[in-house]
Every structure is written in C-alpha cells, then in structure tokens.
PDB file of C-alpha atoms and ligand atoms in Angstrom:
ATOM      1  CA  MET F 391       0.000   0.000   0.000  1.00  0.00           C
ATOM      2  CA  PRO F 392       1.567   3.306  -0.999  1.00  0.00           C
ATOM      3  CA  ALA F 393       1.385   6.381   1.274  1.00  0.00           C
ATOM      4  CA  ILE F 394      -1.597   8.646   0.566  1.00  0.00           C
ATOM      5  CA  SER F 395      -1.641  12.391   1.149  1.00  0.00           C
ATOM      6  CA  SER F 396      -4.608  14.769   1.248  1.00  0.00           C
ATOM      7  CA  THR F 397      -4.901  18.456   1.986  1.00  0.00           C
ATOM      8  CA  ALA F 398      -7.783  20.757   2.936  1.00  0.00           C
ATOM      9  CA  PRO F 399      -7.991  24.554   2.987  1.00  0.00           C
ATOM     10  CA  GLY F 400      -8.681  26.972   5.820  1.00  0.00           C
ATOM     11  CA  LYS F 401     -11.824  29.080   5.684  1.00  0.00           C
ATOM     12  CA  ILE F 402     -13.263  32.458   6.575  1.00  0.00           C
ATOM     13  CA  ILE F 403     -16.816  33.326   7.451  1.00  0.00           C
ATOM     14  CA  LEU F 404     -17.751  36.367   5.387  1.00  0.00           C
ATOM     15  CA  PHE F 405     -21.172  36.929   6.964  1.00  0.00           C
ATOM     16  CA  GLY F 406     -23.378  35.426   9.661  1.00  0.00           C
ATOM     17  CA  GLU F 407     -21.128  33.643  12.180  1.00  0.00           C
ATOM     18  CA  HIS F 408     -22.851  32.827  15.489  1.00  0.00           C
ATOM     19  CA  ALA F 409     -26.311  33.640  14.073  1.00  0.00           C
ATOM     20  CA  VAL F 410     -25.774  30.550  11.862  1.00  0.00           C
ATOM     21  CA  VAL F 411     -25.759  28.357  14.999  1.00  0.00           C
ATOM     22  CA  TYR F 412     -29.357  29.579  15.562  1.00  0.00           C
ATOM     23  CA  GLY F 413     -30.580  28.741  12.059  1.00  0.00           C
ATOM     24  CA  ARG F 414     -29.856  32.001  10.242  1.00  0.00           C
ATOM     25  CA  PRO F 415     -27.948  31.915   6.922  1.00  0.00           C
ATOM     26  CA  ALA F 416     -24.219  32.547   6.691  1.00  0.00           C
ATOM     27  CA  ILE F 417     -21.620  32.851   3.946  1.00  0.00           C
ATOM     28  CA  ALA F 418     -18.165  31.292   4.037  1.00  0.00           C
ATOM     29  CA  ALA F 419     -15.293  30.827   1.602  1.00  0.00           C
ATOM     30  CA  PRO F 420     -12.195  28.637   1.546  1.00  0.00           C
ATOM     31  CA  VAL F 421      -8.758  30.157   2.119  1.00  0.00           C
ATOM     32  CA  ASN F 422      -6.282  28.224   0.035  1.00  0.00           C
ATOM     33  CA  GLN F 423      -3.200  30.096   1.237  1.00  0.00           C
ATOM     34  CA  VAL F 424      -3.274  27.993   4.418  1.00  0.00           C
ATOM     35  CA  ARG F 425      -3.853  24.237   4.425  1.00  0.00           C
ATOM     36  CA  ALA F 426      -3.899  21.141   6.602  1.00  0.00           C
ATOM     37  CA  ARG F 427      -2.186  18.022   5.274  1.00  0.00           C
ATOM     38  CA  ALA F 428      -2.640  14.401   6.343  1.00  0.00           C
ATOM     39  CA  VAL F 429      -0.371  11.615   5.130  1.00  0.00           C
ATOM     40  CA  VAL F 430      -1.230   7.985   5.812  1.00  0.00           C
ATOM     41  CA  SER F 431       1.564   5.479   5.340  1.00  0.00           C
ATOM     42  CA  PRO F 432       1.855   1.760   5.964  1.00  0.00           C
ATOM     43  CA  ALA F 433       3.750   0.629   9.064  1.00  0.00           C
ATOM     44  CA  PRO F 434       5.085  -2.749   7.892  1.00  0.00           C
ATOM     45  CA  ARG F 435       6.892  -3.557  11.121  1.00  0.00           C
ATOM     46  CA  ALA F 436       3.924  -2.813  13.404  1.00  0.00           C
ATOM     47  CA  ALA F 437       1.205  -5.316  14.368  1.00  0.00           C
ATOM     48  CA  PRO F 438      -2.129  -5.178  12.487  1.00  0.00           C
ATOM     49  CA  GLY F 439      -4.433  -2.609  14.076  1.00  0.00           C
ATOM     50  CA  ASP F 440      -1.515  -0.580  15.375  1.00  0.00           C
ATOM     51  CA  VAL F 441      -2.285   3.039  14.445  1.00  0.00           C
ATOM     52  CA  HIS F 442       0.272   5.722  15.159  1.00  0.00           C
ATOM     53  CA  ILE F 443      -0.651   9.418  15.096  1.00  0.00           C
ATOM     54  CA  GLN F 444       1.894  12.182  14.625  1.00  0.00           C
ATOM     55  CA  ALA F 445       1.006  15.879  14.723  1.00  0.00           C
ATOM     56  CA  PRO F 446       4.328  17.653  15.296  1.00  0.00           C
ATOM     57  CA  ASP F 447       2.694  21.121  15.235  1.00  0.00           C
ATOM     58  CA  VAL F 448       0.940  20.308  18.518  1.00  0.00           C
ATOM     59  CA  GLY F 449       3.655  18.005  19.903  1.00  0.00           C
ATOM     60  CA  LEU F 450       1.598  14.842  19.454  1.00  0.00           C
ATOM     61  CA  ASP F 451       3.348  11.535  18.743  1.00  0.00           C
ATOM     62  CA  ALA F 452       1.324   8.652  20.152  1.00  0.00           C
ATOM     63  CA  ARG F 453      -0.312   5.313  19.533  1.00  0.00           C
ATOM     64  CA  LEU F 454      -4.044   5.662  18.961  1.00  0.00           C
ATOM     65  CA  ALA F 455      -4.656   3.095  21.701  1.00  0.00           C
ATOM     66  CA  ASP F 456      -2.917   5.379  24.218  1.00  0.00           C
ATOM     67  CA  LEU F 457      -5.042   8.455  23.447  1.00  0.00           C
ATOM     68  CA  PRO F 458      -8.389   9.249  25.095  1.00  0.00           C
ATOM     69  CA  GLU F 459     -11.444   7.968  23.232  1.00  0.00           C
ATOM     70  CA  ASP F 460     -12.867  11.486  22.791  1.00  0.00           C
ATOM     71  CA  HIS F 461      -9.704  12.879  21.186  1.00  0.00           C
ATOM     72  CA  PRO F 462     -10.793  14.389  17.846  1.00  0.00           C
ATOM     73  CA  LEU F 463      -8.122  12.492  15.885  1.00  0.00           C
ATOM     74  CA  VAL F 464      -9.093   9.202  17.530  1.00  0.00           C
ATOM     75  CA  GLN F 465     -12.697   9.869  16.565  1.00  0.00           C
ATOM     76  CA  VAL F 466     -11.687  10.627  12.970  1.00  0.00           C
ATOM     77  CA  VAL F 467      -9.992   7.219  12.701  1.00  0.00           C
ATOM     78  CA  TYR F 468     -12.860   5.347  14.392  1.00  0.00           C
ATOM     79  CA  GLN F 469     -15.510   7.093  12.309  1.00  0.00           C
ATOM     80  CA  VAL F 470     -13.732   6.298   9.035  1.00  0.00           C
ATOM     81  CA  GLN F 471     -13.308   2.691  10.149  1.00  0.00           C
ATOM     82  CA  ALA F 472     -17.033   2.492  10.980  1.00  0.00           C
ATOM     83  CA  ALA F 473     -18.057   4.173   7.706  1.00  0.00           C
ATOM     84  CA  LEU F 474     -16.029   1.595   5.747  1.00  0.00           C
ATOM     85  CA  ARG F 475     -17.317  -1.226   7.989  1.00  0.00           C
ATOM     86  CA  LEU F 476     -13.832  -2.528   8.667  1.00  0.00           C
ATOM     87  CA  ALA F 477     -13.410  -4.867  11.635  1.00  0.00           C
ATOM     88  CA  ARG F 478      -9.737  -4.032  11.847  1.00  0.00           C
ATOM     89  CA  LEU F 479      -7.328  -1.477  10.433  1.00  0.00           C
ATOM     90  CA  PRO F 480      -3.940  -2.349   8.969  1.00  0.00           C
ATOM     91  CA  ALA F 481      -0.894  -0.995  10.808  1.00  0.00           C
ATOM     92  CA  LEU F 482      -0.502   2.597   9.709  1.00  0.00           C
ATOM     93  CA  THR F 483       0.902   5.978  10.577  1.00  0.00           C
ATOM     94  CA  LEU F 484      -1.232   9.125  10.240  1.00  0.00           C
ATOM     95  CA  ARG F 485       0.890  12.266  10.112  1.00  0.00           C
ATOM     96  CA  ILE F 486      -0.746  15.687  10.258  1.00  0.00           C
ATOM     97  CA  THR F 487       0.801  19.059   9.533  1.00  0.00           C
ATOM     98  CA  SER F 488      -0.966  22.368   9.043  1.00  0.00           C
ATOM     99  CA  THR F 489      -0.253  25.978   8.230  1.00  0.00           C
ATOM    100  CA  ILE F 490      -3.705  27.044   9.493  1.00  0.00           C
ATOM    101  CA  PRO F 491      -3.367  28.925  12.805  1.00  0.00           C
ATOM    102  CA  LEU F 492      -5.072  27.101  15.691  1.00  0.00           C
ATOM    103  CA  ALA F 493      -8.113  28.516  17.524  1.00  0.00           C
ATOM    104  CA  ALA F 494      -8.118  31.510  15.200  1.00  0.00           C
ATOM    105  CA  GLY F 495     -11.455  31.228  13.404  1.00  0.00           C
ATOM    106  CA  LEU F 496      -9.874  29.810  10.242  1.00  0.00           C
ATOM    107  CA  GLY F 497     -11.331  26.322  10.525  1.00  0.00           C
ATOM    108  CA  SER F 498      -8.167  24.459  11.454  1.00  0.00           C
ATOM    109  CA  GLY F 499     -10.018  21.649  13.272  1.00  0.00           C
ATOM    110  CA  ALA F 500     -12.378  20.950  10.378  1.00  0.00           C
ATOM    111  CA  ALA F 501      -9.560  21.129   7.819  1.00  0.00           C
ATOM    112  CA  VAL F 502      -7.490  18.582   9.763  1.00  0.00           C
ATOM    113  CA  SER F 503     -10.534  16.286   9.960  1.00  0.00           C
ATOM    114  CA  VAL F 504     -11.319  16.568   6.245  1.00  0.00           C
ATOM    115  CA  ALA F 505      -7.698  15.906   5.214  1.00  0.00           C
ATOM    116  CA  CYS F 506      -7.505  12.892   7.569  1.00  0.00           C
ATOM    117  CA  ILE F 507     -10.845  11.403   6.456  1.00  0.00           C
ATOM    118  CA  ARG F 508      -9.858  11.673   2.793  1.00  0.00           C
ATOM    119  CA  SER F 509      -6.368  10.243   3.156  1.00  0.00           C
ATOM    120  CA  LEU F 510      -7.467   7.433   5.498  1.00  0.00           C
ATOM    121  CA  SER F 511     -10.390   6.313   3.353  1.00  0.00           C
ATOM    122  CA  ALA F 512      -8.271   6.472   0.185  1.00  0.00           C
ATOM    123  CA  PHE F 513      -5.458   4.548   1.901  1.00  0.00           C
ATOM    124  CA  LEU F 514      -7.995   1.899   2.925  1.00  0.00           C
ATOM    125  CA  GLY F 515      -9.039   1.557  -0.718  1.00  0.00           C
ATOM    126  CA  ARG F 516     -12.471   3.249  -0.622  1.00  0.00           C
ATOM    127  CA  PRO F 517     -12.270   7.039  -0.838  1.00  0.00           C
ATOM    128  CA  LEU F 518     -15.398   8.458   0.790  1.00  0.00           C
ATOM    129  CA  PRO F 519     -17.589  10.865  -1.214  1.00  0.00           C
ATOM    130  CA  ASP F 520     -17.841  14.526  -0.175  1.00  0.00           C
ATOM    131  CA  ASP F 521     -21.165  14.194   1.647  1.00  0.00           C
ATOM    132  CA  ARG F 522     -19.743  11.433   3.868  1.00  0.00           C
ATOM    133  CA  VAL F 523     -16.490  13.324   4.416  1.00  0.00           C
ATOM    134  CA  SER F 524     -18.433  16.397   5.502  1.00  0.00           C
ATOM    135  CA  ALA F 525     -20.784  14.368   7.736  1.00  0.00           C
ATOM    136  CA  ILE F 526     -17.892  12.696   9.582  1.00  0.00           C
ATOM    137  CA  ALA F 527     -16.043  16.018   9.942  1.00  0.00           C
ATOM    138  CA  TYR F 528     -19.252  17.469  11.421  1.00  0.00           C
ATOM    139  CA  GLU F 529     -19.415  14.707  14.051  1.00  0.00           C
ATOM    140  CA  VAL F 530     -15.800  15.418  14.983  1.00  0.00           C
ATOM    141  CA  GLU F 531     -16.469  19.205  15.075  1.00  0.00           C
ATOM    142  CA  LYS F 532     -18.841  18.500  17.967  1.00  0.00           C
ATOM    143  CA  LEU F 533     -15.797  17.534  20.031  1.00  0.00           C
ATOM    144  CA  TYR F 534     -14.093  20.855  19.251  1.00  0.00           C
ATOM    145  CA  HIS F 535     -17.151  22.906  20.062  1.00  0.00           C
ATOM    146  CA  GLY F 536     -20.395  21.541  21.413  1.00  0.00           C
ATOM    147  CA  THR F 537     -23.010  22.865  18.994  1.00  0.00           C
ATOM    148  CA  PRO F 538     -21.377  23.491  15.606  1.00  0.00           C
ATOM    149  CA  SER F 539     -23.592  24.795  12.826  1.00  0.00           C
ATOM    150  CA  GLY F 540     -21.791  22.640  10.234  1.00  0.00           C
ATOM    151  CA  ILE F 541     -20.550  25.588   8.181  1.00  0.00           C
ATOM    152  CA  ASP F 542     -16.832  24.846   8.700  1.00  0.00           C
ATOM    153  CA  ASN F 543     -16.909  21.210   7.574  1.00  0.00           C
ATOM    154  CA  THR F 544     -19.153  22.131   4.620  1.00  0.00           C
ATOM    155  CA  VAL F 545     -17.086  24.972   3.151  1.00  0.00           C
ATOM    156  CA  ILE F 546     -13.841  23.080   3.727  1.00  0.00           C
ATOM    157  CA  THR F 547     -15.053  19.787   2.237  1.00  0.00           C
ATOM    158  CA  TYR F 548     -16.574  21.359  -0.879  1.00  0.00           C
ATOM    159  CA  ASP F 549     -13.748  23.918  -1.187  1.00  0.00           C
ATOM    160  CA  CYS F 550     -15.898  26.672  -2.700  1.00  0.00           C
ATOM    161  CA  PRO F 551     -17.870  29.675  -1.407  1.00  0.00           C
ATOM    162  CA  VAL F 552     -21.121  28.539   0.249  1.00  0.00           C
ATOM    163  CA  TYR F 553     -24.387  30.058   1.395  1.00  0.00           C
ATOM    164  CA  PHE F 554     -25.126  27.915   4.396  1.00  0.00           C
ATOM    165  CA  VAL F 555     -28.232  27.281   6.469  1.00  0.00           C
ATOM    166  CA  ARG F 556     -27.920  24.762   9.279  1.00  0.00           C
ATOM    167  CA  GLY F 557     -29.514  21.415   8.407  1.00  0.00           C
ATOM    168  CA  LYS F 558     -30.235  22.396   4.788  1.00  0.00           C
ATOM    169  CA  PRO F 559     -28.525  20.916   1.713  1.00  0.00           C
ATOM    170  CA  ILE F 560     -25.374  22.769   0.694  1.00  0.00           C
ATOM    171  CA  LYS F 561     -25.771  25.732  -1.668  1.00  0.00           C
ATOM    172  CA  THR F 562     -22.643  26.758  -3.480  1.00  0.00           C
ATOM    173  CA  LEU F 563     -22.460  30.468  -4.128  1.00  0.00           C
ATOM    174  CA  ARG F 564     -22.021  31.914  -7.602  1.00  0.00           C
ATOM    175  CA  VAL F 565     -19.478  34.703  -7.383  1.00  0.00           C
ATOM    176  CA  GLY F 566     -20.461  37.359  -9.945  1.00  0.00           C
ATOM    177  CA  ALA F 567     -17.182  39.254  -9.722  1.00  0.00           C
ATOM    178  CA  PRO F 568     -13.975  38.436  -7.852  1.00  0.00           C
ATOM    179  CA  PHE F 569     -13.112  40.339  -4.687  1.00  0.00           C
ATOM    180  CA  THR F 570     -10.122  40.622  -2.398  1.00  0.00           C
ATOM    181  CA  ILE F 571     -10.117  39.955   1.325  1.00  0.00           C
ATOM    182  CA  LEU F 572      -7.300  40.748   3.712  1.00  0.00           C
ATOM    183  CA  ILE F 573      -7.261  38.613   6.849  1.00  0.00           C
ATOM    184  CA  GLY F 574      -5.679  40.051  10.005  1.00  0.00           C
ATOM    185  CA  ASP F 575      -4.776  37.834  12.951  1.00  0.00           C
ATOM    186  CA  THR F 576      -5.024  39.283  16.477  1.00  0.00           C
ATOM    187  CA  GLY F 577      -2.620  36.557  17.625  1.00  0.00           C
ATOM    188  CA  ILE F 578      -5.028  35.852  20.477  1.00  0.00           C
ATOM    189  CA  ALA F 579      -6.080  32.203  20.521  1.00  0.00           C
ATOM    190  CA  SER F 580      -9.796  31.966  21.182  1.00  0.00           C
ATOM    191  CA  PRO F 581     -11.424  28.537  21.234  1.00  0.00           C
ATOM    192  CA  THR F 582     -14.758  28.695  19.407  1.00  0.00           C
ATOM    193  CA  ALA F 583     -16.413  26.576  22.123  1.00  0.00           C
ATOM    194  CA  ALA F 584     -15.961  29.344  24.704  1.00  0.00           C
ATOM    195  CA  ALA F 585     -17.400  32.085  22.469  1.00  0.00           C
ATOM    196  CA  VAL F 586     -20.331  29.913  21.361  1.00  0.00           C
ATOM    197  CA  GLY F 587     -21.023  28.722  24.930  1.00  0.00           C
ATOM    198  CA  ASN F 588     -20.947  32.227  26.367  1.00  0.00           C
ATOM    199  CA  LEU F 589     -23.340  33.539  23.736  1.00  0.00           C
ATOM    200  CA  ARG F 590     -25.684  30.614  24.372  1.00  0.00           C
ATOM    201  CA  ARG F 591     -25.899  31.577  28.050  1.00  0.00           C
ATOM    202  CA  LEU F 592     -26.659  35.191  27.104  1.00  0.00           C
ATOM    203  CA  TRP F 593     -29.323  34.032  24.629  1.00  0.00           C
ATOM    204  CA  GLN F 594     -30.893  31.769  27.245  1.00  0.00           C
ATOM    205  CA  ALA F 595     -31.107  34.703  29.656  1.00  0.00           C
ATOM    206  CA  ASP F 596     -32.660  37.047  27.074  1.00  0.00           C
ATOM    207  CA  ASN F 597     -34.042  35.243  24.010  1.00  0.00           C
ATOM    208  CA  SER F 598     -35.707  38.191  22.398  1.00  0.00           C
ATOM    209  CA  ARG F 599     -32.692  40.527  22.490  1.00  0.00           C
ATOM    210  CA  TYR F 600     -30.384  37.953  20.886  1.00  0.00           C
ATOM    211  CA  ASP F 601     -32.957  36.610  18.413  1.00  0.00           C
ATOM    212  CA  THR F 602     -33.357  40.172  17.138  1.00  0.00           C
ATOM    213  CA  LEU F 603     -29.568  40.406  16.632  1.00  0.00           C
ATOM    214  CA  PHE F 604     -29.497  37.000  14.896  1.00  0.00           C
ATOM    215  CA  ASP F 605     -32.387  38.022  12.613  1.00  0.00           C
ATOM    216  CA  ALA F 606     -30.524  41.186  11.612  1.00  0.00           C
ATOM    217  CA  ALA F 607     -27.365  39.162  10.880  1.00  0.00           C
ATOM    218  CA  GLY F 608     -29.449  36.768   8.775  1.00  0.00           C
ATOM    219  CA  GLU F 609     -30.841  39.668   6.739  1.00  0.00           C
ATOM    220  CA  ILE F 610     -27.304  40.908   6.136  1.00  0.00           C
ATOM    221  CA  ALA F 611     -26.227  37.460   4.914  1.00  0.00           C
ATOM    222  CA  ARG F 612     -29.197  37.374   2.508  1.00  0.00           C
ATOM    223  CA  ALA F 613     -28.348  40.830   1.149  1.00  0.00           C
ATOM    224  CA  ALA F 614     -24.680  39.857   0.851  1.00  0.00           C
ATOM    225  CA  ARG F 615     -25.588  36.734  -1.102  1.00  0.00           C
ATOM    226  CA  GLN F 616     -27.403  38.850  -3.689  1.00  0.00           C
ATOM    227  CA  ALA F 617     -24.543  41.329  -3.875  1.00  0.00           C
ATOM    228  CA  ILE F 618     -21.953  38.555  -4.343  1.00  0.00           C
ATOM    229  CA  GLU F 619     -24.011  36.733  -6.972  1.00  0.00           C
ATOM    230  CA  ARG F 620     -24.644  39.930  -8.910  1.00  0.00           C
ATOM    231  CA  GLY F 621     -21.032  41.052  -8.658  1.00  0.00           C
ATOM    232  CA  ARG F 622     -21.987  44.205  -6.698  1.00  0.00           C
ATOM    233  CA  ILE F 623     -18.848  44.186  -4.581  1.00  0.00           C
ATOM    234  CA  GLU F 624     -19.278  47.839  -3.534  1.00  0.00           C
ATOM    235  CA  ASP F 625     -22.356  46.777  -1.508  1.00  0.00           C
ATOM    236  CA  LEU F 626     -20.393  44.286   0.585  1.00  0.00           C
ATOM    237  CA  GLY F 627     -18.307  46.785   2.588  1.00  0.00           C
ATOM    238  CA  PRO F 628     -21.206  48.436   4.440  1.00  0.00           C
ATOM    239  CA  LEU F 629     -22.756  45.000   5.032  1.00  0.00           C
ATOM    240  CA  MET F 630     -19.508  43.832   6.657  1.00  0.00           C
ATOM    241  CA  ASP F 631     -19.462  46.927   8.878  1.00  0.00           C
ATOM    242  CA  GLN F 632     -23.069  46.326   9.945  1.00  0.00           C
ATOM    243  CA  ASN F 633     -22.351  42.653  10.624  1.00  0.00           C
ATOM    244  CA  HIS F 634     -19.384  43.612  12.822  1.00  0.00           C
ATOM    245  CA  ALA F 635     -21.569  45.998  14.838  1.00  0.00           C
ATOM    246  CA  LEU F 636     -24.073  43.181  15.433  1.00  0.00           C
ATOM    247  CA  LEU F 637     -21.298  40.786  16.481  1.00  0.00           C
ATOM    248  CA  SER F 638     -20.055  43.427  18.945  1.00  0.00           C
ATOM    249  CA  SER F 639     -23.571  43.649  20.387  1.00  0.00           C
ATOM    250  CA  MET F 640     -23.527  39.861  20.749  1.00  0.00           C
ATOM    251  CA  GLY F 641     -20.406  40.276  22.894  1.00  0.00           C
ATOM    252  CA  VAL F 642     -18.053  38.298  20.651  1.00  0.00           C
ATOM    253  CA  SER F 643     -15.724  41.099  19.571  1.00  0.00           C
ATOM    254  CA  SER F 644     -12.738  42.305  21.611  1.00  0.00           C
ATOM    255  CA  THR F 645     -10.640  45.425  22.018  1.00  0.00           C
ATOM    256  CA  LYS F 646      -8.000  44.098  19.664  1.00  0.00           C
ATOM    257  CA  LEU F 647     -10.491  42.948  17.025  1.00  0.00           C
ATOM    258  CA  ASP F 648     -12.159  46.376  17.152  1.00  0.00           C
ATOM    259  CA  ARG F 649      -8.771  48.056  16.841  1.00  0.00           C
ATOM    260  CA  LEU F 650      -7.847  46.033  13.733  1.00  0.00           C
ATOM    261  CA  VAL F 651     -11.275  46.608  12.177  1.00  0.00           C
ATOM    262  CA  GLN F 652     -10.956  50.375  12.728  1.00  0.00           C
ATOM    263  CA  ALA F 653      -7.392  50.435  11.399  1.00  0.00           C
ATOM    264  CA  ALA F 654      -8.449  48.628   8.212  1.00  0.00           C
ATOM    265  CA  ARG F 655     -11.336  51.029   7.577  1.00  0.00           C
ATOM    266  CA  LYS F 656      -9.141  54.057   8.232  1.00  0.00           C
ATOM    267  CA  ALA F 657      -6.542  52.778   5.767  1.00  0.00           C
ATOM    268  CA  GLY F 658      -9.150  52.543   3.009  1.00  0.00           C
ATOM    269  CA  ALA F 659     -10.807  49.135   3.337  1.00  0.00           C
ATOM    270  CA  TRP F 660     -14.385  49.161   2.004  1.00  0.00           C
ATOM    271  CA  GLY F 661     -15.568  47.316   5.098  1.00  0.00           C
ATOM    272  CA  ALA F 662     -14.248  45.114   7.910  1.00  0.00           C
ATOM    273  CA  LYS F 663     -15.499  42.695  10.533  1.00  0.00           C
ATOM    274  CA  LEU F 664     -14.374  39.919  12.830  1.00  0.00           C
ATOM    275  CA  SER F 665     -14.567  36.453  11.273  1.00  0.00           C
ATOM    276  CA  GLY F 666     -15.354  33.162  13.022  1.00  0.00           C
ATOM    277  CA  GLY F 667     -15.854  32.645  16.736  1.00  0.00           C
ATOM    278  CA  GLY F 668     -14.408  36.038  17.697  1.00  0.00           C
ATOM    279  CA  ARG F 669     -13.070  37.305  21.077  1.00  0.00           C
ATOM    280  CA  GLY F 670      -9.662  36.877  19.404  1.00  0.00           C
ATOM    281  CA  GLY F 671      -8.688  35.040  16.251  1.00  0.00           C
ATOM    282  CA  ASN F 672      -9.066  36.828  12.939  1.00  0.00           C
ATOM    283  CA  MET F 673     -10.777  39.778  11.326  1.00  0.00           C
ATOM    284  CA  ILE F 674     -11.318  40.328   7.603  1.00  0.00           C
ATOM    285  CA  ALA F 675     -11.288  43.475   5.473  1.00  0.00           C
ATOM    286  CA  LEU F 676     -12.669  43.978   1.979  1.00  0.00           C
ATOM    287  CA  VAL F 677     -10.017  45.810  -0.010  1.00  0.00           C
ATOM    288  CA  SER F 678      -9.343  46.935  -3.551  1.00  0.00           C
ATOM    289  CA  PRO F 679      -6.175  45.281  -4.875  1.00  0.00           C
ATOM    290  CA  ALA F 680      -4.680  48.785  -5.056  1.00  0.00           C
ATOM    291  CA  ARG F 681      -5.273  49.486  -1.314  1.00  0.00           C
ATOM    292  CA  ALA F 682      -4.276  46.024  -0.076  1.00  0.00           C
ATOM    293  CA  ALA F 683      -0.673  46.938   0.790  1.00  0.00           C
ATOM    294  CA  ALA F 684      -1.696  50.107   2.696  1.00  0.00           C
ATOM    295  CA  VAL F 685      -4.373  48.235   4.669  1.00  0.00           C
ATOM    296  CA  GLU F 686      -1.925  45.438   5.421  1.00  0.00           C
ATOM    297  CA  LYS F 687       0.593  47.962   6.772  1.00  0.00           C
ATOM    298  CA  ALA F 688      -2.105  49.569   8.928  1.00  0.00           C
ATOM    299  CA  LEU F 689      -3.140  46.185  10.321  1.00  0.00           C
ATOM    300  CA  ARG F 690       0.467  45.350  11.206  1.00  0.00           C
ATOM    301  CA  SER F 691       0.928  48.724  12.969  1.00  0.00           C
ATOM    302  CA  ALA F 692      -2.300  48.115  14.885  1.00  0.00           C
ATOM    303  CA  GLY F 693      -0.886  44.809  16.171  1.00  0.00           C
ATOM    304  CA  ALA F 694      -1.856  42.098  13.669  1.00  0.00           C
ATOM    305  CA  VAL F 695       0.630  39.238  14.050  1.00  0.00           C
ATOM    306  CA  ARG F 696      -0.004  37.964  10.534  1.00  0.00           C
ATOM    307  CA  THR F 697      -1.990  38.908   7.465  1.00  0.00           C
ATOM    308  CA  ILE F 698      -3.195  36.755   4.588  1.00  0.00           C
ATOM    309  CA  LEU F 699      -4.383  38.193   1.305  1.00  0.00           C
ATOM    310  CA  THR F 700      -6.955  36.015  -0.434  1.00  0.00           C
ATOM    311  CA  ARG F 701      -9.152  36.371  -3.476  1.00  0.00           C
ATOM    312  CA  ILE F 702     -12.704  35.072  -3.690  1.00  0.00           C
ATOM    313  CA  SER F 703     -13.308  34.231  -7.321  1.00  0.00           C
ATOM    314  CA  PRO F 704     -15.985  32.531  -9.416  1.00  0.00           C
TER     315      PRO F 704
HETATM  316  O1  LIG A1291     -14.240  29.982  14.983  1.00  0.00           O
HETATM  317  P1  LIG A1291     -14.595  29.131  13.827  1.00  0.00           P
HETATM  318  O2  LIG A1291     -13.793  29.358  12.640  1.00  0.00           O
HETATM  319  O3  LIG A1291     -14.707  27.675  14.178  1.00  0.00           O
HETATM  320  O4  LIG A1291     -16.054  29.599  13.366  1.00  0.00           O
HETATM  321  C1  LIG A1291     -17.134  29.295  14.134  1.00  0.00           C
HETATM  322  C2  LIG A1291     -18.354  29.861  13.533  1.00  0.00           C
HETATM  323  C3  LIG A1291     -19.496  29.943  14.534  1.00  0.00           C
HETATM  324  O5  LIG A1291     -20.614  30.439  13.819  1.00  0.00           O
HETATM  325  C4  LIG A1291     -19.157  30.900  15.657  1.00  0.00           C
HETATM  326  C5  LIG A1291     -19.817  28.584  15.120  1.00  0.00           C
HETATM  327  C6  LIG A1291     -20.459  27.628  14.155  1.00  0.00           C
HETATM  328  O6  LIG A1291     -20.473  26.430  14.477  1.00  0.00           O
HETATM  329  O7  LIG A1291     -20.987  28.026  13.114  1.00  0.00           O
END
C-alpha cells in the first residue's frame, strides 16, 4: 500500500457567524493560502491494528490506543473505520501538519478532519464521497465545540464559497465578480467553544434581544448573497461593517479585534469585521487590490501578528 496524502484549505466566514448556529444563513469561503495536510503510510513492522498518530505542530506523537477515546483524531480514525465497515485497520501511521493557525477562526479543526478522512479512506481503498467526508467532519467538530452549525466542515469539504443554512442541503455560491479579502490575525487564541457557549448563556437569559440580533445578521447574509451573486462588490463593505456591529452587540468582539477593524477602515478598506468565533482570532477586510498593501501595513501597525491576502473568485 503506498502512502496517501490529502490536503484541505482553511476558511473564513464572510457573513453570519454565530447567528448561523441559531438557524440564520451565513456565507463562508475557503482560504487556500493555508492548508492542513494528512499523510497515511503503511507501518510494515507494526502489528495489524496498530495506528500511530503524529502531529508535530501540537507536539503529538502517540499510539491511537494510548489516546483518550474522545480525542478528535481518535474519533476521525474510528468514524472512518465504521463508515467503511472494517473490523480491523492495517498498521498505519497518520501524520498531520498544518499551516492554518489554531483557535483563530480559520477552521483548522475541520480542515485537519477533512484531510484525515480523505487520506485514510483512500489509503484503505475506498475514498469516501464529499457528503460522507463532511458528515464525519461534522461529528468530529462537535468535540471541538459543542453545537457546531456545520458551516466549517461544509465549506472546507466542498472547497468553494457557500451560502449555508444549518440542516439544509449545501448551496454553493455563484461569485459574480472576484473580490479581495485581507485577513488580520489578532494573535489571540480563542477557542470557538468558549465564544459559542458564552453567547448561548446570554441568549438563554434574554431570548428576544439575541434573536433580534441574529435576525438582523441573517438579513445581512441574505443581502450579501445577492450582492456577491450579482457582482456588486461595492455593496459588501457596508454590510460587513453592519455585521461587525451586530457581532459586537452579541459580545463576541474584543478590544484588539475592534482596533484592527478600525485600522483597516481608516486605511481605506471598504468594510471590515471579525470572522469566526471572535473574542480573538481573525478579522477580515474587503479591499481593492490597489489598497491592499496600505491596509496590510495599517493592520500590522495596529498589532496584527499575521496577514493573509486572499481572493474570492468565481
Ligand atoms: O471559529 P470558527 O472558525 O470555528 O467559526 C465558528 C463559527 C461559529 O458560527 C461561531 C460557530 C459555528 O459552528 O458556526
């Protein structure tokens, strides 16, 4: 059996994060400049069933049998084994590397899962189709954060811009005209589970206030979908600004995110907002290619630890 390698992109949420957990639509796009890679190779000297997992980025080098059952990577292996109805796995090594920053709202967990599911199932001789890959990645996402909407595993599996509504079949988004997004990283790790859990408690304490915010975010995502499909990029900036204001009202922004968002707007971005779970992680700015360098410089001066320039194209 030859070694099999698979990669999966990072992602950004353009509109509707958090509200999407509560059934409102959201828009996400892959970010191909950062990727997770999983390589599965045979381990001829190990006993059948002996699975070794290496993830040097997080200092993991262990036998599957020695890891806790609820470890996301253990679950990936078990779920692929169950999906293929295999009583036993051959001896193998699963090695994961990734350039996607962790706990930064760029979908690193889902990308690692998707890359692992694809390389494992291909190595075992039966590559799983996209819908199964996405479904397994969704189950594993639940271990990263309790109540995922499913947007991360969907956009990363299908590797194209999506208009996503929880529980509904995937809708890929036609992009009428390309546009440029600059991603700015606060450098503050912020696990999505904490942001989602905190907002859930707030929502439970005051349903009507938060439902109103989620409805408004949903309307913005609908308007943004039309603008993207019709190639009316100039409409997207104000929609991003409005979405950021709503996310601030939901309590998921932070001083540093607000600072980067302001810096981007001041340097000429058409609009800016936090992206993903918030409270840290990344923000995104809509820029003209001509202003990208100036906005990038402004983000760096305002404390961004990294920037990624990405283009959303048809
Ligand atoms: O922080 P990320 O990249 O995992 O994005 C999470 C997006 C949320 O809407 C906050 C949660 C979800 O499951 O959709």
